[in-house]
PDB file of C-alpha atoms in Angstrom:
ATOM      1  CA  MET A   5     191.836  84.616 117.401  1.00 70.00           C
ATOM      2  CA  ASN A   6     194.361  82.985 119.517  1.00 80.00           C
ATOM      3  CA  LEU A   7     194.910  85.273 122.808  1.00 87.00           C
ATOM      4  CA  PRO A   8     197.025  84.195 125.841  1.00 90.00           C
ATOM      5  CA  GLU A   9     195.586  82.702 128.826  1.00 91.00           C
ATOM      6  CA  ARG A  10     197.975  84.696 131.015  1.00 95.00           C
ATOM      7  CA  VAL A  11     199.792  87.946 130.985  1.00 97.00           C
ATOM      8  CA  GLU A  12     202.345  89.234 133.193  1.00 98.00           C
ATOM      9  CA  THR A  13     203.173  92.881 133.909  1.00 98.00           C
ATOM     10  CA  GLU A  14     205.251  94.549 136.377  1.00 97.00           C
ATOM     11  CA  ARG A  15     202.871  94.547 139.144  1.00 98.00           C
ATOM     12  CA  LEU A  16     199.954  92.324 137.693  1.00 98.00           C
ATOM     13  CA  LEU A  17     199.163  88.852 136.687  1.00 98.00           C
ATOM     14  CA  LEU A  18     196.160  88.918 133.973  1.00 98.00           C
ATOM     15  CA  ARG A  19     194.527  85.413 133.733  1.00 96.00           C
ATOM     16  CA  TRP A  20     191.201  84.142 132.483  1.00 92.00           C
ATOM     17  CA  PRO A  21     188.671  83.745 134.971  1.00 94.00           C
ATOM     18  CA  THR A  22     187.076  80.296 136.056  1.00 91.00           C
ATOM     19  CA  ASP A  23     183.828  79.429 138.183  1.00 91.00           C
ATOM     20  CA  ALA A  24     185.879  79.399 141.160  1.00 95.00           C
ATOM     21  CA  ASP A  25     186.738  82.830 140.852  1.00 96.00           C
ATOM     22  CA  ALA A  26     182.886  83.903 141.375  1.00 97.00           C
ATOM     23  CA  GLU A  27     182.599  84.411 144.694  1.00 98.00           C
ATOM     24  CA  GLU A  28     185.577  86.675 144.898  1.00 98.00           C
ATOM     25  CA  ILE A  29     184.627  88.554 141.947  1.00 98.00           C
ATOM     26  CA  PHE A  30     181.258  88.775 143.372  1.00 98.00           C
ATOM     27  CA  ALA A  31     182.569  90.546 146.570  1.00 98.00           C
ATOM     28  CA  ARG A  32     185.256  92.391 145.251  1.00 98.00           C
ATOM     29  CA  TYR A  33     183.514  94.559 142.197  1.00 97.00           C
ATOM     30  CA  ALA A  34     180.552  92.557 140.623  1.00 97.00           C
ATOM     31  CA  SER A  35     178.058  93.531 143.163  1.00 97.00           C
ATOM     32  CA  ASP A  36     178.969  97.090 143.788  1.00 98.00           C
ATOM     33  CA  PRO A  37     176.818  99.793 142.244  1.00 97.00           C
ATOM     34  CA  VAL A  38     179.472 102.246 142.214  1.00 97.00           C
ATOM     35  CA  VAL A  39     181.664 100.197 140.134  1.00 96.00           C
ATOM     36  CA  ALA A  40     178.798  99.300 137.669  1.00 95.00           C
ATOM     37  CA  ARG A  41     177.864 102.892 137.376  1.00 95.00           C
ATOM     38  CA  TYR A  42     179.352 103.225 133.990  1.00 94.00           C
ATOM     39  CA  LEU A  43     178.807  99.614 132.803  1.00 91.00           C
ATOM     40  CA  PRO A  44     176.219  98.423 130.334  1.00 87.00           C
ATOM     41  CA  ARG A  45     174.849  95.978 132.961  1.00 88.00           C
ATOM     42  CA  PRO A  46     173.607  96.345 136.381  1.00 93.00           C
ATOM     43  CA  PRO A  47     175.569  95.078 139.530  1.00 96.00           C
ATOM     44  CA  HIS A  48     174.999  91.137 139.988  1.00 97.00           C
ATOM     45  CA  ARG A  49     172.658  90.622 142.997  1.00 97.00           C
ATOM     46  CA  THR A  50     173.884  87.184 143.720  1.00 97.00           C
ATOM     47  CA  VAL A  51     176.811  84.964 143.533  1.00 97.00           C
ATOM     48  CA  GLU A  52     174.821  82.696 141.152  1.00 97.00           C
ATOM     49  CA  GLU A  53     174.439  85.713 138.947  1.00 96.00           C
ATOM     50  CA  THR A  54     178.184  86.115 138.656  1.00 96.00           C
ATOM     51  CA  ARG A  55     178.621  82.507 137.960  1.00 95.00           C
ATOM     52  CA  GLU A  56     175.995  82.535 135.219  1.00 94.00           C
ATOM     53  CA  PHE A  57     178.107  85.543 133.543  1.00 91.00           C
ATOM     54  CA  LEU A  58     181.550  83.674 133.802  1.00 91.00           C
ATOM     55  CA  ARG A  59     179.627  80.861 132.083  1.00 89.00           C
ATOM     56  CA  LYS A  60     178.454  83.074 129.232  1.00 85.00           C
ATOM     57  CA  LYS A  61     181.574  84.636 128.937  1.00 79.00           C
ATOM     58  CA  ALA A  62     183.230  81.572 128.557  1.00 79.00           C
ATOM     59  CA  ALA A  63     180.713  80.405 125.914  1.00 79.00           C
ATOM     60  CA  GLU A  64     181.273  83.736 124.308  1.00 72.00           C
ATOM     61  CA  ARG A  65     185.263  83.147 124.476  1.00 66.00           C
ATOM     62  CA  GLU A  66     184.768  79.607 122.523  1.00 64.00           C
ATOM     63  CA  LYS A  67     182.087  80.971 120.016  1.00 64.00           C
ATOM     64  CA  LEU A  68     182.798  84.570 119.342  1.00 55.00           C
ATOM     65  CA  GLY A  69     186.299  85.305 120.296  1.00 63.00           C
ATOM     66  CA  GLY A  70     185.098  87.488 123.286  1.00 67.00           C
ATOM     67  CA  LYS A  71     187.485  87.082 126.193  1.00 88.00           C
ATOM     68  CA  SER A  72     188.171  88.315 129.610  1.00 91.00           C
ATOM     69  CA  TRP A  73     191.187  88.513 132.018  1.00 95.00           C
ATOM     70  CA  LEU A  74     191.183  89.121 135.918  1.00 97.00           C
ATOM     71  CA  LEU A  75     193.593  91.481 136.996  1.00 98.00           C
ATOM     72  CA  ILE A  76     195.473  90.087 140.059  1.00 98.00           C
ATOM     73  CA  LEU A  77     198.208  91.989 142.171  1.00 98.00           C
ATOM     74  CA  ARG A  78     201.302  89.712 141.841  1.00 97.00           C
ATOM     75  CA  SER A  79     202.622  90.620 145.162  1.00 97.00           C
ATOM     76  CA  SER A  80     199.571  89.529 147.235  1.00 97.00           C
ATOM     77  CA  GLY A  81     197.159  87.806 144.955  1.00 97.00           C
ATOM     78  CA  VAL A  82     194.574  90.443 145.710  1.00 98.00           C
ATOM     79  CA  LEU A  83     191.719  90.332 142.689  1.00 98.00           C
ATOM     80  CA  LEU A  84     191.679  93.725 141.283  1.00 98.00           C
ATOM     81  CA  GLY A  85     189.196  93.517 138.581  1.00 98.00           C
ATOM     82  CA  SER A  86     188.937  92.475 134.844  1.00 97.00           C
ATOM     83  CA  ILE A  87     189.559  93.455 131.278  1.00 97.00           C
ATOM     84  CA  GLY A  88     187.934  91.926 128.446  1.00 93.00           C
ATOM     85  CA  CYS A  89     187.785  92.404 124.629  1.00 93.00           C
ATOM     86  CA  ARG A  90     185.649  91.089 121.825  1.00 89.00           C
ATOM     87  CA  ARG A  91     185.969  91.280 117.911  1.00 90.00           C
ATOM     88  CA  VAL A  92     183.444  93.777 116.460  1.00 91.00           C
ATOM     89  CA  GLU A  93     184.830  93.970 112.814  1.00 92.00           C
ATOM     90  CA  THR A  94     187.390  91.394 111.337  1.00 91.00           C
ATOM     91  CA  HIS A  95     190.037  93.986 112.015  1.00 95.00           C
ATOM     92  CA  VAL A  96     188.838  95.628 115.073  1.00 96.00           C
ATOM     93  CA  LEU A  97     188.824  94.653 119.002  1.00 95.00           C
ATOM     94  CA  GLN A  98     186.691  96.665 121.473  1.00 95.00           C
ATOM     95  CA  PHE A  99     187.729  96.354 125.094  1.00 97.00           C
ATOM     96  CA  GLY A 100     186.390  97.557 128.409  1.00 96.00           C
ATOM     97  CA  TYR A 101     187.535  96.977 132.144  1.00 97.00           C
ATOM     98  CA  CYS A 102     186.407  97.638 135.568  1.00 96.00           C
ATOM     99  CA  LEU A 103     188.344  97.353 138.914  1.00 98.00           C
ATOM    100  CA  ALA A 104     187.318  97.201 142.699  1.00 98.00           C
ATOM    101  CA  GLN A 105     187.005 100.665 144.387  1.00 98.00           C
ATOM    102  CA  ASP A 106     190.179  99.890 146.537  1.00 98.00           C
ATOM    103  CA  SER A 107     191.927  99.635 143.482  1.00 98.00           C
ATOM    104  CA  TRP A 108     191.344 102.794 141.793  1.00 98.00           C
ATOM    105  CA  GLY A 109     193.613 105.464 141.284  1.00 97.00           C
ATOM    106  CA  LYS A 110     196.734 103.436 141.275  1.00 98.00           C
ATOM    107  CA  GLY A 111     197.638 102.972 137.818  1.00 98.00           C
ATOM    108  CA  TYR A 112     196.333  99.192 137.680  1.00 98.00           C
ATOM    109  CA  ALA A 113     193.981 100.044 134.898  1.00 98.00           C
ATOM    110  CA  THR A 114     196.644 101.978 132.527  1.00 98.00           C
ATOM    111  CA  GLU A 115     199.095  98.932 133.315  1.00 98.00           C
ATOM    112  CA  ALA A 116     196.553  96.509 132.196  1.00 98.00           C
ATOM    113  CA  THR A 117     195.305  98.535 129.257  1.00 98.00           C
ATOM    114  CA  ARG A 118     199.065  99.178 127.898  1.00 98.00           C
ATOM    115  CA  ALA A 119     199.671  95.283 128.307  1.00 98.00           C
ATOM    116  CA  MET A 120     196.585  93.947 126.581  1.00 97.00           C
ATOM    117  CA  VAL A 121     196.339  96.700 123.869  1.00 97.00           C
ATOM    118  CA  LYS A 122     200.088  95.398 122.893  1.00 96.00           C
ATOM    119  CA  VAL A 123     198.974  91.655 122.937  1.00 95.00           C
ATOM    120  CA  TRP A 124     195.694  92.598 120.867  1.00 95.00           C
ATOM    121  CA  LEU A 125     197.774  94.579 118.362  1.00 96.00           C
ATOM    122  CA  ASP A 126     200.448  91.892 117.627  1.00 94.00           C
ATOM    123  CA  ILE A 127     197.596  89.561 116.254  1.00 92.00           C
ATOM    124  CA  PRO A 128     197.841  89.679 112.447  1.00 93.00           C
ATOM    125  CA  SER A 129     194.514  90.371 111.572  1.00 93.00           C
ATOM    126  CA  ILE A 130     194.004  93.461 114.185  1.00 94.00           C
ATOM    127  CA  TRP A 131     194.672  96.747 113.136  1.00 97.00           C
ATOM    128  CA  ARG A 132     192.576  98.718 115.599  1.00 98.00           C
ATOM    129  CA  VAL A 133     191.813  98.345 119.192  1.00 98.00           C
ATOM    130  CA  GLN A 134     189.057 100.711 120.701  1.00 98.00           C
ATOM    131  CA  ALA A 135     187.024 101.449 123.721  1.00 98.00           C
ATOM    132  CA  PHE A 136     183.991 103.607 124.875  1.00 97.00           C
ATOM    133  CA  CYS A 137     183.750 105.821 127.718  1.00 96.00           C
ATOM    134  CA  ASP A 138     181.097 108.006 129.206  1.00 97.00           C
ATOM    135  CA  PRO A 139     182.146 111.857 129.109  1.00 97.00           C
ATOM    136  CA  ALA A 140     181.189 111.865 132.969  1.00 96.00           C
ATOM    137  CA  ASN A 141     183.732 109.076 133.740  1.00 97.00           C
ATOM    138  CA  VAL A 142     186.778 111.528 133.635  1.00 97.00           C
ATOM    139  CA  ALA A 143     189.142 108.666 135.549  1.00 97.00           C
ATOM    140  CA  SER A 144     188.433 106.213 132.655  1.00 97.00           C
ATOM    141  CA  ALA A 145     189.154 108.687 129.886  1.00 98.00           C
ATOM    142  CA  ARG A 146     192.498 109.595 131.976  1.00 98.00           C
ATOM    143  CA  VAL A 147     193.192 105.933 131.483  1.00 98.00           C
ATOM    144  CA  LEU A 148     192.495 105.282 128.109  1.00 98.00           C
ATOM    145  CA  GLU A 149     194.853 108.540 127.405  1.00 98.00           C
ATOM    146  CA  ARG A 150     197.766 107.395 129.752  1.00 98.00           C
ATOM    147  CA  ALA A 151     197.738 103.901 128.116  1.00 98.00           C
ATOM    148  CA  GLY A 152     198.364 105.465 124.632  1.00 97.00           C
ATOM    149  CA  LEU A 153     194.792 105.644 122.993  1.00 98.00           C
ATOM    150  CA  THR A 154     193.812 108.732 121.015  1.00 98.00           C
ATOM    151  CA  HIS A 155     190.470 110.485 121.718  1.00 98.00           C
ATOM    152  CA  GLU A 156     188.759 110.156 118.222  1.00 98.00           C
ATOM    153  CA  GLY A 157     185.432 111.792 119.063  1.00 98.00           C
ATOM    154  CA  THR A 158     182.057 111.607 120.729  1.00 98.00           C
ATOM    155  CA  LEU A 159     178.945 109.560 119.726  1.00 98.00           C
ATOM    156  CA  ARG A 160     175.904 111.487 120.645  1.00 98.00           C
ATOM    157  CA  LYS A 161     173.422 109.452 122.248  1.00 96.00           C
ATOM    158  CA  TYR A 162     175.120 105.985 121.486  1.00 95.00           C
ATOM    159  CA  VAL A 163     174.949 104.081 124.603  1.00 92.00           C
ATOM    160  CA  LEU A 164     172.201 102.988 127.003  1.00 90.00           C
ATOM    161  CA  SER A 165     173.270 103.474 130.826  1.00 89.00           C
ATOM    162  CA  PRO A 166     171.069 101.166 132.802  1.00 89.00           C
ATOM    163  CA  ASN A 167     173.046 102.341 136.227  1.00 91.00           C
ATOM    164  CA  LEU A 168     172.890 106.175 135.901  1.00 89.00           C
ATOM    165  CA  ASP A 169     169.640 107.145 134.257  1.00 85.00           C
ATOM    166  CA  ASN A 170     168.533 104.455 131.578  1.00 84.00           C
ATOM    167  CA  GLU A 171     168.527 107.086 128.890  1.00 89.00           C
ATOM    168  CA  LEU A 172     170.716 107.050 125.747  1.00 93.00           C
ATOM    169  CA  ARG A 173     173.938 108.997 126.703  1.00 95.00           C
ATOM    170  CA  ASP A 174     176.951 110.084 124.677  1.00 97.00           C
ATOM    171  CA  ALA A 175     180.113 107.787 124.433  1.00 97.00           C
ATOM    172  CA  HIS A 176     183.741 109.308 124.115  1.00 98.00           C
ATOM    173  CA  LEU A 177     185.660 106.869 121.489  1.00 98.00           C
ATOM    174  CA  TYR A 178     189.284 106.020 122.007  1.00 98.00           C
ATOM    175  CA  ALA A 179     191.557 103.873 119.614  1.00 98.00           C
ATOM    176  CA  GLN A 180     195.111 102.638 119.097  1.00 98.00           C
ATOM    177  CA  LEU A 181     196.189 101.537 115.714  1.00 97.00           C
ATOM    178  CA  ARG A 182     198.798  99.147 114.700  1.00 93.00           C
ATOM    179  CA  GLU A 183     201.482 101.020 112.871  1.00 83.00           C
ATOM    180  CA  ARG A 184     203.008  99.337 109.944  1.00 71.00           C
TER     181      ARG A 184
END
């Protein structure tokens, strides 16, 4: 799967992370328990944990086709968050995102999602791009809807949420399909 290293939008630069980004990622959002609330992993406790996470993602990029991009504000160079995808079927990409708290509510996640969904659906073998969202995460549901994805349903007891109650929780499924 050949995906671009960089994508630009009106306000954002999206680029692959490097080891040199670890400290800023850790400080901006990876260590924040509020940001991690709906993520499938606990917040990072150390910068070294963030470095290891980046190394793991780089290896996945090479082996499995999973990729992630940092969201950077073009006007200032400030790191806002990240968005990433992985192939779950030959024709399906699944994605997720997270942003630093001070980046919430400004349309950055929607802008990044719109841009990346377009990139992903331009891949000839990809016909479906999808994301899951906890029903309590109303802000994320709005992002997905504003970005053009359709709420297809709710999967009951589908996701284990280590940062909420460590119980299986429902998950809303959103998707966008490539038009012929």
